[in-house]
Amino acid sequence: MAGTKYEILDPETGWLDPSIYTDQEIYRREMTHIFGRAWLLIGHDSLIPNPGDFFHTYMGEDPVILSRGSDGSVNVLLNMCRHRGARLVRADDGNCNSFVCSYHAWTYGLDGELEYVPGEQEVYYGELDRSKLGLKRARVATYAGLVFATWAEDAPSLEDYLGDARWYLDMEFNRSGKGTYAVGPHKWIQPINWKTAVDNCSDWYHVPVSHASAANAMFRVLGEPRFTHDRLFQMKGRAAFVNGHQVQYFKMPEDSLAGQSKSIPTATAEDDTAEAVERLGEFRAKSVVLGTHSLFPNTVLGFRLAIPRGPLKTEFWHFALASNADTPEQQREVLRVHTARNGVTGHFEADDVDNWRQVSESGLSGTYRELGQRVNLGIGHTHTDDVFPGALSDRFVSENNHRHFYRRWEEFMNADSWADIPLDPQKATYEGTAGMNE
Amino acid sequence: MVVVTVIDRDTQSEVFAPTASAKSAQELWTELNAFYIAEAWLLDERKLHEWLDMFTEDLLYFMPRRKNVPSREADREIPPYGTDLPFFDEDRKMMLVRIQRMDSGMAWAEEPPSRTRHLVGNLVVQRVEEDGTVHAKTAFLCHRSHAEYDTALYSGYREDVLHPVDGTWKISRRTIVLDVNVVLDKNMAIFF
C-alpha cells in the first residue's frame, strides 16, 4: 500500500484504467486518501435552522451528525459512540438537547462533549476522563449556506479548496443575499462506482443519446427545447476545471434558452438582475450561467451527493435548492422540476444509471482491462483565459474535465498528506459584494 | 338515499355514508376491487396509455418521501403535499412525458422493459361523498425484474380519490406511500 503510485490515466491518449471502479484496495485507499482529506459537502444551513436541530448525513462511509449548538454554532460529529461505536442518532433529522446512545446511554451534548456516563463513580470508579471521550469532531465551514466538513487537520481553508471554482458557483449559489434553502433528499442505491456519476457532470456528449427519450417527450408535450448534437456542438459555453471541481458554463445570450424553455430552472427569479449585478458584477450576473458542475470528490449537479458504499455501490442523495428570493410559485416550480427530471424517479436521471453501471463493471473484465477506456474527446484542444478561470476546453462538448478529474484523483491517491496536493492559484476577479458567506 | 358502510379514515371505525348510486357497500367494494385488478394487469402488461386513461384530466400522481423519525414524532414521517421534495408530483402532462418516452425505444431505464408484477389488495373504502366521489385505500406489493439479474421488491399503500364516470371510475388523486426510507432500486422508472 504505502509507496503504491497510481497512474491510471494517460493524458496523451486518454487511456483510463477501468480497475479504478472495481478494485477493493483502490476503494479502501479512496476512503482514507480522498474522503478522509477532502472538504465534503454534507448539508445546508437551512436543514438545521434552530438551536438543537440536527440532520443525519455522511462523510464518505462515515455517518455524521450535523447539529446546531445552543449558541448557534454548527457542529459535525461522527455518529459513533466513543464507548463501542453504536450510533447516537437514528432519525433522519430532528431537534434535541443531547445525543443519547441506545446501547449504554452515554450522553453527549450538541457539541459532542461527553456529558454523562451511567455509573461513572460506581462502575468506572471515578477513573473515566470524560473530557477525552467526546464525539469525533470534523472541521466545518460554509459557503453560501452549503455546509462542508473535512477530517483533515492539514486541509487548506474551504475558500482555498474551492478556489476559483467559486467564481462560477457564485452565479447560482450566491446570486441573492436572501440565500437558498434545501429540500429533500431522495435517497437511493445505485449499483455503480461513485466516480462515474461525478465525471458524468461534464459529459454533454451523452445528453442527446442517453436522454433522447425524455427530451423528445418534453419537446412534444411541453414545448421544451431539444438538446441535439448540432446544438451542443455549437454552444459558446465551455468546460472549466479548477482544483478538482468541474464546471460547464453557458455564455449569454448566445446559449440562452430564453423563450424556448418554460421550465428549465435558473433557480433565480427573473427580476433579480439588479441585486445580482451588485453581488456578482455586471459580467457574471448577465453574461454567464452556471451549467452542470461537480465539486471534488463527490458532489454532483448542484446539491446532490454520490456517497460511496463500496466499489460497485453508491448511495445517491438528491436535494433541491430553492431561492429565498423567488416567489412561492417559482419555488414550487423549481421543486416540481427537480422531482420530475432527476432523483430516483427523474425521467432524465433514470436513463443514466445502467450506463454508469456498465462503465463501472468494465473493470471486472480482464479482457477489457487490457484495452482500457478511452477518455480522449478533445485532447490537445484546451486553453486558458484572462476572464474565465481554470483549464478550459475549446468546445462545450469535451472530455477535458474528465481527464482533469482523474488526474486530480491521482494527486489525492498518491499524496502522503495535504502538503503533496497542489492547489491552483486564485486569479479570478470577483466583482461585486458576494463573499464566501455574505 | 342509499347508505353504505365504510371505514372512517381518521378513526378507523365503521361509519355510514350516503352514496349517489344505488350500490351496497359490498357492491361498491367488489366493483372497486375489480377496477384495481384490471389496473394492475394494465401496468404489468405495459399498456401505459390505457392505464393513464384510468385517471382524470386534472390528475395528481403523488409519492412523498418516507422519513426516519422517532415514534413520538410520527406526524413528521410522511411530509404533506407541497412541503417537501416528493418522489412524484405529476400532473397529466408530466405523466404523458413519462409514458411517451417509453414509446420511443430509447428510454434506457426501461429498454428492454422491466418485468413487473403488481399485487393489489387490502381494499378499504374510506369515505363516500354526496356526489359519489370515493376515497379508497389499497396496499400493494410490486416485484420488478430488469435486465439480467436486477430485482426490486416494492411494498406500500395507495390512497385514491375516485369519481364515477360513464359507468366506470376515474382517479383524480393518487398518493403512493412506499414502505422504505432509502429506495433499494437503481431507479424508479415503473408506476404504481
XYZ file of C-alpha atoms in Angstrom:
630
model
C 0.000 0.000 0.000
C 2.469 2.626 1.115
C 4.538 3.620 -1.855
C 1.906 2.499 -4.333
C 1.733 5.094 -7.063
C -1.360 5.133 -9.175
C -1.031 6.048 -12.839
C -4.477 5.323 -14.132
C -4.731 7.836 -16.957
C -2.551 8.504 -19.970
C -3.135 12.198 -20.718
C -1.662 11.808 -24.219
C -4.142 9.156 -25.355
C -6.974 9.358 -22.836
C -6.419 5.704 -21.839
C -8.102 5.093 -18.480
C -7.638 2.028 -16.293
C -11.154 0.657 -15.572
C -9.993 -1.219 -12.471
C -10.308 2.086 -10.568
C -14.025 1.312 -10.464
C -13.879 -2.232 -9.169
C -10.668 -2.773 -7.196
C -11.260 -3.227 -3.459
C -7.783 -1.983 -2.479
C -8.261 1.176 -4.523
C -11.632 1.730 -2.890
C -10.167 1.379 0.607
C -7.482 3.886 -0.239
C -10.060 6.316 -1.621
C -11.774 6.291 1.768
C -8.613 7.497 3.532
C -6.770 9.459 0.855
C -9.761 11.213 -0.731
C -12.778 11.062 1.592
C -10.547 11.311 4.674
C -8.939 14.508 3.360
C -11.215 16.487 1.083
C -13.784 19.088 2.067
C -17.035 17.182 1.618
C -20.405 18.785 1.042
C -22.675 17.264 3.702
C -25.620 19.574 4.245
C -27.120 23.024 4.224
C -27.643 25.689 6.851
C -31.381 25.614 6.213
C -31.599 21.963 7.333
C -30.705 22.970 10.905
C -32.162 26.474 11.389
C -32.663 26.369 15.189
C -30.534 25.505 18.238
C -30.838 21.787 18.934
C -31.657 20.927 15.314
C -29.754 18.030 13.802
C -29.533 16.405 10.384
C -28.016 12.979 9.810
C -25.607 12.749 6.891
C -22.391 11.084 5.683
C -18.739 11.903 5.071
C -17.846 9.071 2.726
C -18.726 5.888 4.649
C -18.716 7.757 7.974
C -22.144 8.570 9.466
C -22.086 12.088 10.908
C -24.466 14.348 12.787
C -24.772 17.908 11.585
C -26.036 19.810 14.621
C -26.799 23.389 15.664
C -25.456 24.156 19.125
C -27.323 26.221 21.692
C -25.047 29.148 20.758
C -25.938 28.787 17.060
C -22.633 27.155 16.112
C -22.532 24.355 13.544
C -21.085 21.023 14.658
C -20.198 17.966 12.606
C -19.827 14.872 14.797
C -19.034 11.254 13.980
C -22.247 9.386 14.787
C -20.471 6.610 16.685
C -20.350 6.340 20.446
C -16.812 6.519 21.838
C -17.649 3.519 24.017
C -18.468 0.787 21.478
C -19.321 2.575 18.239
C -23.100 2.364 18.351
C -24.971 5.231 16.745
C -26.309 8.148 18.751
C -28.781 9.304 16.132
C -31.111 7.005 14.210
C -33.549 9.581 12.824
C -33.021 11.471 9.564
C -33.356 14.775 11.386
C -34.926 16.340 14.448
C -34.355 18.539 17.467
C -32.921 17.545 20.825
C -30.837 18.716 23.794
C -28.378 15.843 23.799
C -27.426 12.676 21.970
C -28.004 9.520 23.984
C -26.519 6.178 22.983
C -29.214 3.499 22.846
C -26.712 0.827 23.974
C -25.465 2.082 27.379
C -26.779 5.677 27.495
C -23.511 7.534 27.209
C -24.841 11.037 26.635
C -23.258 13.795 24.552
C -24.044 17.482 24.144
C -24.947 19.134 20.839
C -21.244 19.992 20.510
C -20.194 16.357 21.067
C -18.894 16.734 24.627
C -19.422 13.596 26.723
C -21.736 14.903 29.452
C -22.972 11.830 31.243
C -21.992 8.199 31.722
C -24.170 5.865 33.815
C -22.245 4.564 36.814
C -19.368 6.971 36.400
C -18.473 6.678 40.081
C -19.875 3.228 40.833
C -18.548 1.077 37.993
C -15.955 3.325 36.374
C -14.601 4.123 39.870
C -14.361 7.832 39.008
C -11.446 6.982 36.692
C -13.058 7.903 33.372
C -11.754 11.116 31.757
C -14.905 12.289 30.010
C -13.105 15.308 28.560
C -11.110 12.992 26.284
C -14.125 10.984 25.116
C -16.201 13.499 23.199
C -17.562 12.566 19.801
C -15.029 12.887 16.998
C -15.467 16.355 15.504
C -14.832 17.307 11.908
C -13.693 20.710 10.726
C -16.678 22.552 9.326
C -17.052 25.547 7.027
C -19.842 27.014 4.961
C -20.144 28.651 1.583
C -23.411 30.395 0.647
C -25.355 28.188 3.060
C -23.739 24.941 1.879
C -22.086 23.079 4.768
C -18.768 21.318 4.147
C -16.685 19.227 6.516
C -13.281 17.560 6.486
C -11.458 15.166 8.794
C -8.078 16.582 7.738
C -6.429 18.946 10.200
C -3.945 19.947 7.497
C -6.515 20.697 4.801
C -6.476 24.225 3.390
C -9.393 26.543 4.102
C -12.644 25.823 2.287
C -12.168 29.075 0.395
C -8.793 27.905 -0.925
C -10.182 24.414 -1.567
C -12.952 25.790 -3.760
C -10.535 28.274 -5.288
C -11.712 29.989 -8.426
C -14.448 27.402 -8.926
C -16.341 29.836 -6.711
C -16.210 32.432 -9.488
C -18.582 30.127 -11.368
C -20.513 28.677 -8.425
C -21.440 32.171 -7.186
C -23.609 32.616 -10.253
C -26.070 30.036 -8.935
C -25.453 29.686 -5.193
C -24.583 33.273 -4.293
C -26.811 35.267 -6.597
C -29.083 36.653 -3.918
C -28.293 37.854 -0.419
C -31.523 36.176 0.666
C -29.854 32.793 0.147
C -31.218 29.380 -0.667
C -32.907 26.579 1.222
C -32.567 22.834 0.771
C -35.440 20.381 0.376
C -35.169 16.616 0.373
C -33.279 14.426 -0.244
C -34.340 11.466 -2.317
C -32.121 8.580 -1.221
C -31.493 5.501 -3.290
C -28.846 2.906 -4.071
C -27.168 2.724 -7.460
C -25.048 -0.287 -8.484
C -22.250 1.978 -9.728
C -18.840 3.259 -8.751
C -19.216 6.785 -7.374
C -16.699 8.282 -9.817
C -18.777 7.503 -12.894
C -21.587 9.741 -11.645
C -19.100 12.535 -10.913
C -17.242 12.568 -14.216
C -20.617 12.487 -15.993
C -21.277 16.024 -14.705
C -19.125 17.413 -17.506
C -20.353 14.928 -20.080
C -22.608 16.717 -22.551
C -21.637 14.220 -25.239
C -24.126 11.736 -23.761
C -27.052 14.096 -23.424
C -28.566 13.784 -26.931
C -28.234 9.999 -26.689
C -28.872 8.957 -23.084
C -31.629 11.489 -22.576
C -33.204 11.442 -26.022
C -36.466 9.899 -24.898
C -37.064 12.363 -22.057
C -36.010 15.408 -24.079
C -38.095 14.404 -27.096
C -41.185 13.727 -24.988
C -40.760 17.082 -23.257
C -40.407 18.747 -26.650
C -43.662 17.171 -27.844
C -45.733 17.590 -24.691
C -44.302 20.752 -23.115
C -42.556 22.543 -25.971
C -39.155 22.294 -24.290
C -36.009 22.601 -26.437
C -34.235 19.520 -27.716
C -30.557 19.056 -26.946
C -29.343 17.807 -30.308
C -25.731 17.088 -31.184
C -25.778 20.050 -33.570
C -26.982 22.396 -30.882
C -24.438 21.238 -28.327
C -21.536 21.284 -30.776
C -22.266 24.982 -31.454
C -22.617 26.060 -27.808
C -20.457 29.034 -26.833
C -20.070 27.953 -23.221
C -17.106 25.818 -22.191
C -15.948 23.243 -19.655
C -13.756 24.655 -16.891
C -11.730 22.822 -14.267
C -10.371 24.264 -11.006
C -8.844 22.318 -8.081
C -10.762 19.156 -8.892
C -14.066 20.901 -9.436
C -15.823 20.603 -12.778
C -17.905 23.346 -14.293
C -19.797 23.672 -17.547
C -20.952 27.193 -18.170
C -23.302 28.725 -20.712
C -22.457 32.002 -22.410
C -25.259 34.522 -22.611
C -27.049 35.468 -24.730
C -25.724 33.002 -27.347
C -26.530 29.810 -25.406
C -29.710 31.154 -23.876
C -32.813 29.050 -23.612
C -34.865 32.204 -23.128
C -38.117 31.898 -24.995
C -37.502 28.207 -25.611
C -37.923 26.739 -22.175
C -40.751 27.330 -19.785
C -39.342 25.234 -17.028
C -35.571 24.754 -17.168
C -34.736 26.357 -13.851
C -32.141 29.009 -13.264
C -33.074 28.753 -9.578
C -33.442 32.512 -9.522
C -36.197 34.983 -10.148
C -36.267 36.902 -13.414
C -36.312 40.248 -11.632
C -33.215 39.678 -9.527
C -30.789 41.242 -12.005
C -30.163 44.445 -10.078
C -29.236 42.580 -6.927
C -27.239 40.016 -8.902
C -25.251 42.798 -10.596
C -24.497 44.335 -7.218
C -23.371 40.999 -5.792
C -21.608 39.458 -8.799
C -20.777 42.368 -11.080
C -22.285 43.064 -14.491
C -20.448 40.324 -16.384
C -21.139 37.356 -14.106
C -24.708 38.450 -13.460
C -25.686 38.814 -17.096
C -23.219 37.113 -19.431
C -22.663 33.677 -17.891
C -24.901 30.974 -16.471
C -23.633 28.068 -14.429
C -24.439 24.745 -16.054
C -23.713 21.237 -14.846
C -20.962 21.016 -12.254
C -19.367 18.825 -9.615
C -17.216 19.523 -6.572
C -14.343 17.186 -5.807
C -14.814 14.500 -4.829
C -18.491 13.536 -4.786
C -20.882 16.464 -5.157
C -22.823 16.201 -8.387
C -25.108 18.613 -10.244
C -25.878 21.202 -7.606
C -26.646 19.901 -4.156
C -26.541 16.177 -4.780
C -24.224 13.640 -3.228
C -22.760 10.394 -4.579
C -21.967 8.639 -1.289
C -19.632 5.647 -1.676
C -20.883 2.333 -0.299
C -18.318 0.004 -1.869
C -16.591 -0.189 -5.257
C -19.823 -1.028 -7.070
C -22.387 0.565 -4.793
C -23.262 4.241 -4.371
C -25.972 5.856 -2.299
C -27.377 8.867 -4.095
C -28.853 11.859 -2.289
C -30.859 14.267 -4.390
C -31.745 17.594 -2.792
C -33.413 20.560 -4.414
C -32.180 24.055 -3.655
C -34.732 26.814 -3.950
C -34.028 30.522 -3.723
C -35.434 32.574 -0.888
C -35.608 35.430 -3.399
C -38.182 33.586 -5.501
C -41.932 33.789 -5.134
C -43.694 30.750 -3.638
C -44.929 29.873 -7.129
C -41.395 29.957 -8.541
C -40.062 27.910 -5.622
C -42.785 25.352 -6.187
C -41.927 25.112 -9.887
C -38.238 24.592 -9.063
C -39.180 21.721 -6.737
C -41.520 20.183 -9.310
C -38.809 20.253 -11.970
C -36.307 18.746 -9.531
C -38.781 15.986 -8.735
C -39.572 15.199 -12.354
C -36.144 15.214 -14.000
C -33.580 13.968 -11.559
C -33.573 11.882 -8.428
C -34.615 8.246 -8.230
C -37.795 8.932 -10.220
C -36.280 11.505 -12.579
C -37.027 10.781 -16.202
C -33.599 12.133 -17.148
C -31.568 10.530 -14.394
C -33.280 7.145 -14.708
C -31.627 6.662 -18.086
C -28.085 7.285 -16.778
C -27.675 4.572 -14.216
C -27.359 1.499 -16.408
C -24.687 3.258 -18.468
C -22.723 4.228 -15.357
C -23.134 0.725 -14.037
C -21.768 -0.820 -17.218
C -18.856 1.654 -17.297
C -18.141 0.721 -13.668
C -18.317 -3.018 -14.297
C -15.960 -2.822 -17.271
C -13.249 -3.046 -14.611
C -14.360 -6.609 -13.865
C -13.390 -7.780 -17.345
C -9.775 -8.849 -17.687
C -10.102 -8.559 -21.436
C -11.398 -5.012 -21.197
C -8.798 -4.020 -18.601
C -6.180 -4.777 -21.262
C -7.976 -2.481 -23.701
C -8.760 0.295 -21.203
C -11.316 3.052 -21.615
C -10.782 5.987 -23.992
C -11.456 9.340 -22.387
C -9.907 11.121 -25.347
C -12.509 13.587 -26.601
C -10.875 16.974 -27.246
C -7.321 16.099 -26.190
C -4.996 18.982 -27.044
C -7.879 21.383 -27.669
C -7.740 23.415 -24.486
C -6.863 26.934 -23.429
C -6.819 29.393 -20.563
C -8.461 32.793 -20.431
C -7.917 36.076 -18.612
C -11.564 36.288 -17.529
C -12.787 32.698 -17.195
C -10.693 30.896 -14.572
C -9.411 27.349 -14.759
C -8.430 24.941 -17.507
C -10.864 25.475 -20.371
C -11.998 23.256 -23.213
C -12.070 24.712 -26.729
C -15.589 23.347 -27.256
C -18.584 22.929 -24.977
C -18.532 19.189 -25.666
C -15.224 17.831 -24.383
C -13.745 15.263 -22.022
C -11.139 17.717 -20.796
C -12.791 17.833 -17.362
C -12.947 14.032 -17.184
C -9.186 13.855 -17.680
C -8.561 16.575 -15.122
C -10.839 14.816 -12.647
C -8.842 11.581 -12.870
C -5.558 13.493 -12.663
C -6.875 15.133 -9.512
C -7.838 11.677 -8.232
C -4.220 10.563 -8.797
C -2.926 13.619 -6.911
C -5.000 12.714 -3.848
C -4.329 8.971 -4.051
C -0.560 9.425 -4.444
C -0.178 12.081 -1.740
C 1.129 11.322 1.739
C -0.558 14.410 3.128
C -2.150 17.679 2.045
C 1.392 19.058 1.637
C 1.661 16.949 -1.551
C -1.660 18.109 -3.037
C -1.370 21.204 -5.239
C -3.938 23.992 -5.333
C -4.492 26.228 -8.329
C -3.605 29.866 -7.572
C -6.636 32.143 -7.328
C -6.517 34.598 -10.196
C -10.117 35.443 -10.981
C -11.564 38.903 -10.482
C -14.501 38.831 -8.089
C -16.576 41.850 -8.978
C -19.465 42.625 -6.668
C -20.099 42.214 -2.978
C -20.699 38.450 -2.688
C -18.218 36.660 -0.434
C -17.988 33.144 0.956
C -20.733 33.789 3.486
C -22.106 37.220 2.825
C -80.949 7.680 -0.073
C -78.748 4.622 -0.117
C -76.396 4.221 2.786
C -73.244 2.119 2.692
C -70.943 1.023 5.457
C -67.414 2.333 5.137
C -64.394 2.718 7.377
C -63.687 6.258 8.523
C -60.105 7.125 7.540
C -59.331 9.021 10.724
C -60.947 6.876 13.375
C -60.750 3.556 11.518
C -64.270 2.922 12.785
C -67.312 1.907 10.757
C -69.452 4.796 9.657
C -72.429 5.116 7.353
C -72.209 7.358 4.359
C -74.700 8.184 1.658
C -73.918 7.305 -1.949
C -75.318 8.831 -5.089
C -75.734 5.453 -6.693
C -77.851 2.596 -5.523
C -74.928 0.416 -4.536
C -74.494 -1.520 -1.368
C -71.148 -1.388 0.390
C -70.476 -4.914 -0.823
C -71.258 -3.991 -4.437
C -69.035 -0.933 -4.253
C -66.174 -2.908 -2.744
C -66.481 -5.621 -5.380
C -66.612 -3.089 -8.191
C -63.565 -1.183 -6.968
C -61.652 -4.391 -6.401
C -62.266 -5.394 -9.992
C -61.175 -1.915 -11.088
C -57.881 -2.236 -9.211
C -57.241 -5.729 -10.506
C -57.787 -4.530 -14.073
C -55.439 -1.637 -13.392
C -52.695 -3.937 -12.140
C -52.925 -6.043 -15.292
C -52.606 -2.940 -17.490
C -49.419 -1.941 -15.656
C -47.914 -5.404 -15.842
C -48.846 -5.800 -19.498
C -47.214 -2.411 -20.223
C -50.415 -0.832 -21.530
C -49.448 2.515 -20.051
C -51.635 4.746 -22.226
C -54.688 2.671 -21.300
C -53.560 2.867 -17.691
C -53.326 6.670 -17.872
C -56.908 6.704 -19.185
C -57.986 5.462 -15.760
C -57.109 8.929 -14.411
C -58.960 12.234 -14.809
C -57.616 15.140 -16.871
C -56.722 17.064 -13.692
C -54.921 14.130 -12.095
C -52.321 14.374 -9.371
C -49.872 11.479 -9.040
C -48.018 11.985 -5.780
C -45.445 9.927 -3.904
C -43.979 11.552 -0.779
C -40.721 10.607 0.864
C -40.811 8.428 3.974
C -38.568 9.679 6.747
C -36.988 8.001 9.752
C -38.373 9.874 12.729
C -38.881 8.861 16.386
C -42.251 7.193 17.007
C -43.398 10.130 19.130
C -42.846 12.394 16.088
C -44.777 10.151 13.701
C -46.537 13.179 12.229
C -43.224 14.076 10.509
C -42.782 10.659 8.878
C -44.646 11.448 5.662
C -44.183 15.065 4.542
C -47.540 16.508 3.409
C -48.143 17.598 -0.159
C -46.443 20.867 -1.083
C -43.919 20.867 1.761
C -41.083 18.652 0.567
C -39.262 17.062 -2.369
C -41.512 14.097 -3.176
C -40.608 11.215 -5.464
C -43.550 12.001 -7.753
C -45.540 15.228 -8.060
C -47.010 14.862 -11.515
C -49.916 16.269 -13.445
C -51.310 14.702 -16.610
C -48.778 16.408 -18.887
C -45.821 15.113 -16.892
C -47.315 11.629 -16.802
C -47.679 11.850 -20.564
C -43.982 12.815 -20.848
C -43.085 9.765 -18.770
C -45.240 7.429 -20.844
C -44.408 8.902 -24.247
C -40.738 8.445 -23.599
C -41.359 4.742 -23.029
C -42.773 4.587 -26.568
C -39.523 5.872 -28.067
C -37.416 2.755 -27.714
C -34.732 4.979 -26.178
C -35.937 5.172 -22.583
C -32.875 3.262 -21.463
C -34.068 2.718 -17.883
C -36.829 0.539 -19.353
C -35.146 -0.710 -22.522
C -35.507 -3.663 -22.555
C -38.511 -3.130 -20.288
C -38.894 -4.362 -16.731
C -40.953 -7.396 -15.865
C -43.287 -6.210 -13.131
C -45.968 -7.885 -11.075
C -48.345 -5.699 -9.096
C -50.386 -7.422 -6.405
C -53.031 -5.022 -5.101
C -55.280 -5.793 -2.166
C -56.460 -4.851 1.317
C -59.003 -2.534 -0.269
C -60.740 -0.248 2.196
C -63.381 2.237 1.127
C -62.641 5.141 3.414
C -65.345 7.621 2.533
C -68.112 8.214 0.007
C -69.140 11.770 -0.729
C -72.576 13.061 -1.710
C -71.645 13.267 -5.396
C -70.379 9.695 -5.448
C -66.697 10.552 -5.055
C -64.978 7.668 -3.297
C -61.848 7.722 -1.144
C -60.204 4.306 -1.180
C -57.038 2.817 0.220
C -55.174 -0.230 -1.101
C -51.943 -1.992 -0.210
C -49.588 -3.359 -2.848
C -46.559 -5.476 -3.472
C -44.711 -4.933 -6.731
C -41.828 -7.068 -7.914
C -39.592 -5.591 -10.598
C -37.118 -7.613 -12.607
C -34.902 -5.757 -15.045
C -32.145 -6.701 -17.480
C -30.356 -9.876 -16.410
C -30.440 -10.021 -12.634
C -31.664 -6.715 -11.199
C -34.643 -7.140 -8.912
C -36.510 -4.867 -6.537
C -39.474 -5.522 -4.292
C -41.664 -2.519 -3.554
C -44.333 -2.538 -0.890
C -46.584 0.298 0.114
C -50.076 1.674 0.115
C -52.099 3.955 -2.121
C -54.839 6.407 -1.258
C -57.048 7.311 -4.201
C -59.817 9.766 -4.871
C -62.124 8.190 -7.466
C -65.081 9.559 -9.381
C -67.867 7.647 -11.115
C -67.564 8.493 -14.829
C -69.514 6.783 -17.596
C -70.083 3.578 -15.706
C -66.519 3.215 -14.519
C -64.131 5.040 -12.245
C -61.525 7.716 -12.835
C -58.768 8.501 -10.344
C -58.175 12.211 -9.769
C -55.638 11.987 -6.983
C -53.325 9.123 -6.134
C -50.988 9.212 -3.165
C -48.453 6.381 -3.053
C -46.503 5.752 0.135
C -43.625 3.278 -0.050
C -42.517 1.268 2.975
C -38.907 2.337 2.554
C -36.536 5.137 3.509
C -33.587 4.601 1.154
C -35.052 3.243 -2.075
C -33.342 -0.066 -2.815
C -33.578 0.200 -6.567
C -31.340 1.765 -9.209
C -34.162 3.968 -10.484
C -37.919 4.102 -10.265
C -38.996 4.025 -13.884
C -42.132 1.998 -13.182
C -45.560 3.045 -11.928
C -47.756 2.050 -9.000
